[in-house]
Tab-separated table of C-alpha atoms in Angstrom:
chain	number	residue	atom	x	y	z
E	1	UNK	CA	-111.440	-13.515	60.147
E	2	UNK	CA	-114.466	-13.524	57.854
E	3	UNK	CA	-115.787	-16.993	57.064
E	4	UNK	CA	-118.120	-18.509	54.489
E	5	UNK	CA	-119.835	-21.739	55.548
E	6	UNK	CA	-120.907	-23.718	52.489
E	7	UNK	CA	-123.519	-26.366	53.186
E	8	UNK	CA	-124.581	-24.244	56.156
E	9	UNK	CA	-128.131	-25.614	56.265
E	10	UNK	CA	-127.027	-29.218	56.824
E	11	UNK	CA	-126.470	-30.911	60.176
E	12	UNK	CA	-122.737	-30.233	60.272
E	13	UNK	CA	-123.061	-26.792	58.725
E	14	UNK	CA	-125.148	-25.840	61.765
E	15	UNK	CA	-122.512	-27.355	64.081
E	16	UNK	CA	-119.852	-25.172	62.466
E	17	UNK	CA	-122.020	-22.048	62.727
E	18	UNK	CA	-122.489	-22.731	66.447
E	19	UNK	CA	-118.769	-23.388	66.925
E	20	UNK	CA	-117.691	-20.247	65.084
E	21	UNK	CA	-120.033	-18.163	67.241
E	22	UNK	CA	-117.881	-19.155	70.243
E	23	UNK	CA	-114.602	-18.014	68.671
E	24	UNK	CA	-113.416	-14.456	69.210
E	25	UNK	CA	-112.897	-12.091	66.275
E	26	UNK	CA	-114.565	-14.447	63.798
E	27	UNK	CA	-117.585	-13.431	61.717
E	28	UNK	CA	-119.620	-15.592	59.353
E	29	UNK	CA	-120.187	-13.196	56.462
E	30	UNK	CA	-121.620	-15.635	53.922
E	31	UNK	CA	-123.508	-18.914	53.825
E	32	UNK	CA	-124.268	-21.207	50.907
E	33	UNK	CA	-127.030	-23.791	50.749
E	34	UNK	CA	-129.005	-25.964	48.324
E	35	UNK	CA	-132.172	-23.877	47.995
E	36	UNK	CA	-132.812	-20.143	48.104
E	37	UNK	CA	-135.697	-20.431	50.578
E	38	UNK	CA	-133.756	-22.502	53.115
E	39	UNK	CA	-130.493	-20.567	52.983
E	40	UNK	CA	-132.205	-17.167	53.098
E	41	UNK	CA	-134.174	-18.257	56.162
E	42	UNK	CA	-131.001	-19.502	57.877
E	43	UNK	CA	-129.110	-16.283	57.094
E	44	UNK	CA	-131.957	-14.187	58.463
E	45	UNK	CA	-132.196	-16.307	61.616
E	46	UNK	CA	-128.448	-16.040	62.251
E	47	UNK	CA	-128.016	-12.411	61.187
E	48	UNK	CA	-125.673	-13.291	58.323
E	49	UNK	CA	-125.498	-10.630	55.632
E	50	UNK	CA	-125.023	-12.763	52.527
E	51	UNK	CA	-126.606	-16.022	51.356
E	52	UNK	CA	-126.265	-17.844	48.066
E	53	UNK	CA	-126.946	-21.148	46.365
E	54	UNK	CA	-123.743	-20.929	44.294
E	55	UNK	CA	-120.264	-21.251	45.829
E	56	UNK	CA	-118.614	-19.134	43.137
E	57	UNK	CA	-120.746	-16.189	44.214
E	58	UNK	CA	-119.410	-16.556	47.757
E	59	UNK	CA	-115.797	-16.945	46.609
E	60	UNK	CA	-116.004	-13.718	44.615
E	61	UNK	CA	-116.786	-11.671	47.717
E	62	UNK	CA	-114.109	-9.490	49.294
E	63	UNK	CA	-115.586	-10.088	52.749
E	64	UNK	CA	-114.828	-13.824	52.605
E	65	UNK	CA	-111.344	-14.677	53.904
E	66	UNK	CA	-111.773	-18.451	54.210
E	67	UNK	CA	-114.300	-21.223	53.599
E	68	UNK	CA	-115.617	-24.190	55.558
E	69	UNK	CA	-117.109	-26.854	53.286
E	70	UNK	CA	-119.907	-28.823	54.927
E	71	UNK	CA	-121.415	-29.786	51.588
E	72	UNK	CA	-122.167	-33.307	50.245
E	73	UNK	CA	-119.040	-35.448	49.981
E	74	UNK	CA	-119.245	-35.824	46.219
E	75	UNK	CA	-118.816	-32.052	45.860
E	76	UNK	CA	-115.784	-31.715	48.124
E	77	UNK	CA	-112.957	-32.109	45.618
E	78	UNK	CA	-114.365	-29.721	43.010
E	79	UNK	CA	-115.335	-27.136	45.612
E	80	UNK	CA	-112.076	-27.363	47.575
E	81	UNK	CA	-110.097	-26.857	44.365
E	82	UNK	CA	-112.276	-23.841	43.484
E	83	UNK	CA	-111.606	-22.332	46.923
E	84	UNK	CA	-107.848	-22.748	46.620
E	85	UNK	CA	-107.772	-21.342	43.090
E	86	UNK	CA	-109.738	-18.334	44.411
E	87	UNK	CA	-107.057	-17.851	47.084
E	88	UNK	CA	-109.393	-18.813	49.948
E	89	UNK	CA	-108.094	-21.186	52.670
E	90	UNK	CA	-110.474	-24.097	53.025
E	91	UNK	CA	-111.510	-26.557	55.739
E	92	UNK	CA	-113.138	-29.597	54.134
E	93	UNK	CA	-115.555	-31.555	56.310
E	94	UNK	CA	-114.826	-35.260	56.605
E	95	UNK	CA	-114.153	-36.938	54.261
E	96	UNK	CA	-112.164	-34.600	52.063
E	97	UNK	CA	-113.191	-36.836	49.129
E	98	UNK	CA	-114.725	-40.236	48.485
E	99	UNK	CA	-111.888	-41.541	46.329
E	100	UNK	CA	-108.108	-41.584	46.408
E	101	UNK	CA	-108.014	-39.937	42.975
E	102	UNK	CA	-109.981	-36.899	44.155
E	103	UNK	CA	-107.943	-36.703	47.368
E	104	UNK	CA	-104.723	-36.645	45.369
E	105	UNK	CA	-106.175	-33.928	43.116
E	106	UNK	CA	-106.884	-31.741	46.166
E	107	UNK	CA	-103.312	-32.224	47.439
E	108	UNK	CA	-101.889	-31.456	44.001
E	109	UNK	CA	-103.740	-28.134	43.760
E	110	UNK	CA	-102.734	-27.234	47.325
E	111	UNK	CA	-99.075	-27.631	46.364
E	112	UNK	CA	-99.588	-25.628	43.195
E	113	UNK	CA	-101.422	-22.733	44.860
E	114	UNK	CA	-99.871	-22.773	48.324
E	115	UNK	CA	-103.317	-21.990	49.765
E	116	UNK	CA	-104.026	-23.642	53.118
E	117	UNK	CA	-106.274	-26.712	52.889
E	118	UNK	CA	-107.311	-28.737	55.918
E	119	UNK	CA	-109.351	-31.924	56.234
E	120	UNK	CA	-112.003	-32.099	58.936
E	121	UNK	CA	-110.615	-35.023	60.930
E	122	UNK	CA	-112.319	-33.980	64.148
E	123	UNK	CA	-111.198	-37.029	66.138
E	124	UNK	CA	-107.690	-35.521	66.245
E	125	UNK	CA	-109.213	-32.652	68.227
E	126	UNK	CA	-111.714	-34.302	70.591
E	127	UNK	CA	-110.291	-33.792	74.121
E	128	UNK	CA	-110.579	-37.521	74.844
E	129	UNK	CA	-108.297	-38.422	71.943
E	130	UNK	CA	-106.030	-35.432	72.617
E	131	UNK	CA	-105.480	-36.782	76.157
E	132	UNK	CA	-104.395	-40.132	74.723
E	133	UNK	CA	-102.200	-38.435	72.094
E	134	UNK	CA	-100.443	-36.334	74.734
E	135	UNK	CA	-99.690	-39.449	76.802
E	136	UNK	CA	-98.285	-41.211	73.731
E	137	UNK	CA	-96.134	-38.188	72.826
E	138	UNK	CA	-94.795	-38.101	76.393
E	139	UNK	CA	-93.798	-41.778	76.168
E	140	UNK	CA	-96.325	-42.819	78.833
E	141	UNK	CA	-98.523	-44.970	76.582
E	142	UNK	CA	-98.082	-47.239	73.598
E	143	UNK	CA	-101.083	-48.540	71.691
E	144	UNK	CA	-101.263	-52.288	71.308
E	145	UNK	CA	-104.785	-52.437	69.928
E	146	UNK	CA	-107.679	-50.149	69.103
E	147	UNK	CA	-111.136	-51.716	69.086
E	148	UNK	CA	-113.702	-49.369	67.535
E	149	UNK	CA	-117.448	-49.585	66.931
E	150	UNK	CA	-119.266	-47.143	64.639
E	151	UNK	CA	-122.984	-47.821	64.810
E	152	UNK	CA	-126.097	-46.123	63.412
E	153	UNK	CA	-129.637	-47.009	62.470
E	154	UNK	CA	-129.876	-45.632	58.944
E	155	UNK	CA	-132.015	-47.645	56.533
E	156	UNK	CA	-133.281	-44.611	54.663
E	157	UNK	CA	-131.375	-41.690	53.188
E	158	UNK	CA	-131.830	-39.195	56.036
E	159	UNK	CA	-129.220	-36.907	57.603
E	160	UNK	CA	-128.481	-36.318	61.287
E	161	UNK	CA	-131.366	-33.811	61.391
E	162	UNK	CA	-133.778	-36.481	60.132
E	163	UNK	CA	-134.153	-34.747	56.773
E	164	UNK	CA	-133.755	-36.314	53.300
E	165	UNK	CA	-130.235	-36.237	51.868
E	166	UNK	CA	-129.415	-35.269	48.295
E	167	UNK	CA	-126.507	-37.758	48.433
E	168	UNK	CA	-125.761	-41.148	49.978
E	169	UNK	CA	-123.597	-41.623	53.058
E	170	UNK	CA	-120.887	-44.312	53.081
E	171	UNK	CA	-119.526	-46.518	55.866
E	172	UNK	CA	-116.024	-46.724	54.359
E	173	UNK	CA	-115.231	-43.306	52.900
E	174	UNK	CA	-117.015	-41.321	55.593
E	175	UNK	CA	-117.339	-43.204	58.863
E	176	UNK	CA	-114.309	-45.500	58.645
E	177	UNK	CA	-112.264	-42.475	57.572
E	178	UNK	CA	-112.452	-41.138	61.158
E	179	UNK	CA	-110.887	-44.247	62.655
E	180	UNK	CA	-108.369	-44.971	59.889
E	181	UNK	CA	-106.906	-41.494	60.236
E	182	UNK	CA	-107.038	-41.554	64.037
E	183	UNK	CA	-105.310	-44.956	64.275
E	184	UNK	CA	-102.458	-43.782	62.054
E	185	UNK	CA	-102.278	-40.415	63.865
E	186	UNK	CA	-102.157	-41.998	67.328
E	187	UNK	CA	-99.608	-44.682	66.421
E	188	UNK	CA	-97.506	-42.338	64.265
E	189	UNK	CA	-97.419	-45.012	61.561
E	190	UNK	CA	-99.056	-45.749	58.233
E	191	UNK	CA	-100.573	-49.223	58.256
E	192	UNK	CA	-98.932	-51.792	56.001
E	193	UNK	CA	-101.732	-54.359	56.283
E	194	UNK	CA	-105.397	-53.507	55.801
E	195	UNK	CA	-108.464	-55.426	54.652
E	196	UNK	CA	-112.213	-55.186	54.873
E	197	UNK	CA	-115.359	-57.270	54.669
E	198	UNK	CA	-118.726	-55.974	53.458
E	199	UNK	CA	-122.173	-57.175	54.392
E	200	UNK	CA	-125.079	-57.095	51.918
E	201	UNK	CA	-125.750	-53.887	50.004
E	202	UNK	CA	-129.015	-52.042	50.579
E	203	UNK	CA	-131.317	-52.658	47.571
E	204	UNK	CA	-132.180	-48.959	47.188
E	205	UNK	CA	-129.205	-47.076	48.676
E	206	UNK	CA	-126.658	-49.285	46.921
E	207	UNK	CA	-124.217	-49.252	49.855
E	208	UNK	CA	-122.999	-51.861	52.331
E	209	UNK	CA	-124.976	-51.655	55.564
E	210	UNK	CA	-122.398	-53.553	57.640
E	211	UNK	CA	-118.619	-53.617	57.456
E	212	UNK	CA	-115.606	-55.040	59.277
E	213	UNK	CA	-112.074	-53.643	58.891
E	214	UNK	CA	-108.717	-54.862	60.169
E	215	UNK	CA	-105.427	-52.928	60.141
E	216	UNK	CA	-101.882	-53.457	61.374
E	217	UNK	CA	-98.920	-51.072	61.571
E	218	UNK	CA	-95.318	-52.047	60.765
E	219	UNK	CA	-94.493	-52.059	64.506
E	220	UNK	CA	-97.400	-54.383	65.299
E	221	UNK	CA	-100.277	-52.254	66.613
E	222	UNK	CA	-103.625	-53.530	65.360
E	223	UNK	CA	-107.055	-51.987	64.915
E	224	UNK	CA	-110.381	-53.769	64.634
E	225	UNK	CA	-113.226	-51.602	63.346
E	226	UNK	CA	-116.877	-52.664	63.137
E	227	UNK	CA	-119.402	-50.424	61.342
E	228	UNK	CA	-123.155	-50.758	60.837
E	229	UNK	CA	-126.184	-48.843	59.628
E	230	UNK	CA	-128.363	-51.608	61.131
E	231	UNK	CA	-127.718	-51.043	64.834
E	232	UNK	CA	-130.805	-50.784	67.048
E	233	UNK	CA	-129.314	-49.054	70.064
E	234	UNK	CA	-127.058	-46.163	71.038
E	235	UNK	CA	-125.492	-44.638	67.935
E	236	UNK	CA	-122.091	-43.095	67.435
E	237	UNK	CA	-118.484	-44.258	67.624
E	238	UNK	CA	-116.910	-45.851	70.664
E	239	UNK	CA	-113.162	-46.369	70.966
E	240	UNK	CA	-111.296	-48.801	73.212
E	241	UNK	CA	-107.561	-48.106	73.471
E	242	UNK	CA	-105.708	-51.161	74.763
E	243	UNK	CA	-102.242	-49.914	75.705
E	244	UNK	CA	-99.125	-51.185	77.394
E	245	UNK	CA	-99.989	-49.044	80.413
E	246	UNK	CA	-103.765	-49.133	80.772
E	247	UNK	CA	-106.998	-49.397	78.829
E	248	UNK	CA	-109.101	-46.361	77.933
E	249	UNK	CA	-112.598	-45.881	76.503
E	250	UNK	CA	-113.264	-42.766	74.441
E	251	UNK	CA	-116.824	-41.703	73.657
E	252	UNK	CA	-116.687	-38.463	71.678
E	253	UNK	CA	-115.551	-35.851	74.209
E	254	UNK	CA	-115.622	-38.148	77.269
E	255	UNK	CA	-112.899	-40.550	78.426
E	256	UNK	CA	-112.924	-43.439	80.902
E	257	UNK	CA	-110.397	-45.993	82.055
E	258	UNK	CA	-110.918	-49.699	81.412
E	259	UNK	CA	-113.032	-50.013	84.571
E	260	UNK	CA	-115.372	-47.175	83.488
E	261	UNK	CA	-113.909	-44.595	85.878
E	262	UNK	CA	-114.157	-41.113	84.287
E	263	UNK	CA	-110.938	-39.272	83.469
E	264	UNK	CA	-110.800	-35.530	84.063
E	265	UNK	CA	-110.191	-33.751	80.760
E	266	UNK	CA	-110.111	-30.223	82.192
E	267	UNK	CA	-107.171	-28.307	80.769
E	268	UNK	CA	-106.678	-30.574	77.772
E	269	UNK	CA	-108.128	-27.938	75.430
E	270	UNK	CA	-109.893	-24.583	75.583
E	271	UNK	CA	-113.214	-26.244	74.792
E	272	UNK	CA	-114.869	-29.643	75.070
E	273	UNK	CA	-116.442	-29.186	71.628
E	274	UNK	CA	-114.414	-30.995	68.969
E	275	UNK	CA	-115.965	-28.989	66.113
E	276	UNK	CA	-115.024	-25.725	67.821
E	277	UNK	CA	-111.472	-27.010	68.377
E	278	UNK	CA	-110.980	-27.972	64.737
E	279	UNK	CA	-112.341	-24.585	63.631
E	280	UNK	CA	-109.959	-22.868	66.053
E	281	UNK	CA	-107.021	-24.780	64.573
E	282	UNK	CA	-108.077	-23.829	61.029
E	283	UNK	CA	-108.325	-20.139	61.910
E	284	UNK	CA	-105.100	-20.107	63.945
E	285	UNK	CA	-103.159	-21.789	61.135
E	286	UNK	CA	-104.348	-19.128	58.681
E	287	UNK	CA	-103.445	-16.291	61.040
E	288	UNK	CA	-100.055	-17.786	61.932
E	289	UNK	CA	-99.314	-18.765	58.319
E	290	UNK	CA	-98.476	-22.352	59.227
E	291	UNK	CA	-99.558	-25.846	58.239
E	292	UNK	CA	-102.535	-27.007	60.328
E	293	UNK	CA	-102.790	-30.263	62.189
E	294	UNK	CA	-104.866	-32.295	59.748
E	295	UNK	CA	-103.722	-30.682	56.523
E	296	UNK	CA	-104.888	-32.481	53.394
E	297	UNK	CA	-101.365	-33.876	53.030
E	298	UNK	CA	-101.463	-35.241	56.614
E	299	UNK	CA	-104.721	-37.031	55.846
E	300	UNK	CA	-103.764	-38.377	52.418
E	301	UNK	CA	-102.284	-41.502	54.046
E	302	UNK	CA	-105.730	-42.314	55.473
E	303	UNK	CA	-107.261	-41.981	52.023
E	304	UNK	CA	-104.605	-44.327	50.634
E	305	UNK	CA	-105.471	-46.864	53.325
E	306	UNK	CA	-109.197	-46.538	52.585
E	307	UNK	CA	-108.452	-47.177	48.920
E	308	UNK	CA	-106.507	-50.318	49.885
E	309	UNK	CA	-109.427	-51.509	52.022
E	310	UNK	CA	-111.942	-50.827	49.243
E	311	UNK	CA	-109.886	-52.877	46.810
E	312	UNK	CA	-109.833	-55.782	49.280
E	313	UNK	CA	-113.640	-56.066	49.051
E	314	UNK	CA	-113.472	-57.543	45.549
């Protein structure tokens, strides 16, 4: 499998390059980035034969079998559609788009072309959440409530590498997207009640810096999600699963019970790296000619819920 990573120079582009290096019989043959100097330097450092600043140049290459998009969110829909129309399976980093309209456009083109398209909902693949999902599927757990905190300190437009962004991040369409999709995935339901509250918008970034979201499924499970770019403390997302048969705390790839006792996740997956696991699923789905877990159609319900929440702000 020969892969192009678009947006390879960014924080998550690097994570995908590292993950792909751990997967057998996979070669990154092309990378795309915002500036010639940066992408050429990255390609040379990683021993990648081709680098470009234009995605179309990468898509035209015969040595590119599939594409991972780790580009700015606002580019996702246009680029994903270009990949599918070029016959290249595509994994779109979260979120697959920052509007319901663009998400629906991606799904429409996927149906028209039949080319595999997957959304990068990595929480489905973190071993901690996989452990919970397996227990739910086996009938051993039922979620009564999820309490989730997504906290960062981000008062300037910098990425996870501490470098200036060419685009603006968003608490709802990016960070809440993780939890909205995960809640619906873990409960097996699409929420029928959802609302949100926004704090003040940043005077320069133009986005809400604090947000509160509530959701409820038809069978009664609820989710409370708090998000902030103003948090002075540990950053990241922390999940509390309150179930009928225990309470569990998930912190990325680690899991604890309600009394902070660690839970052994050995054997849950072939790796403890969620990015590697989602890349493995993307590649396996292409090779096996099947629909991946987290296809754009699977994730469309999350985008519909995000749209409902956004409309509740006004």
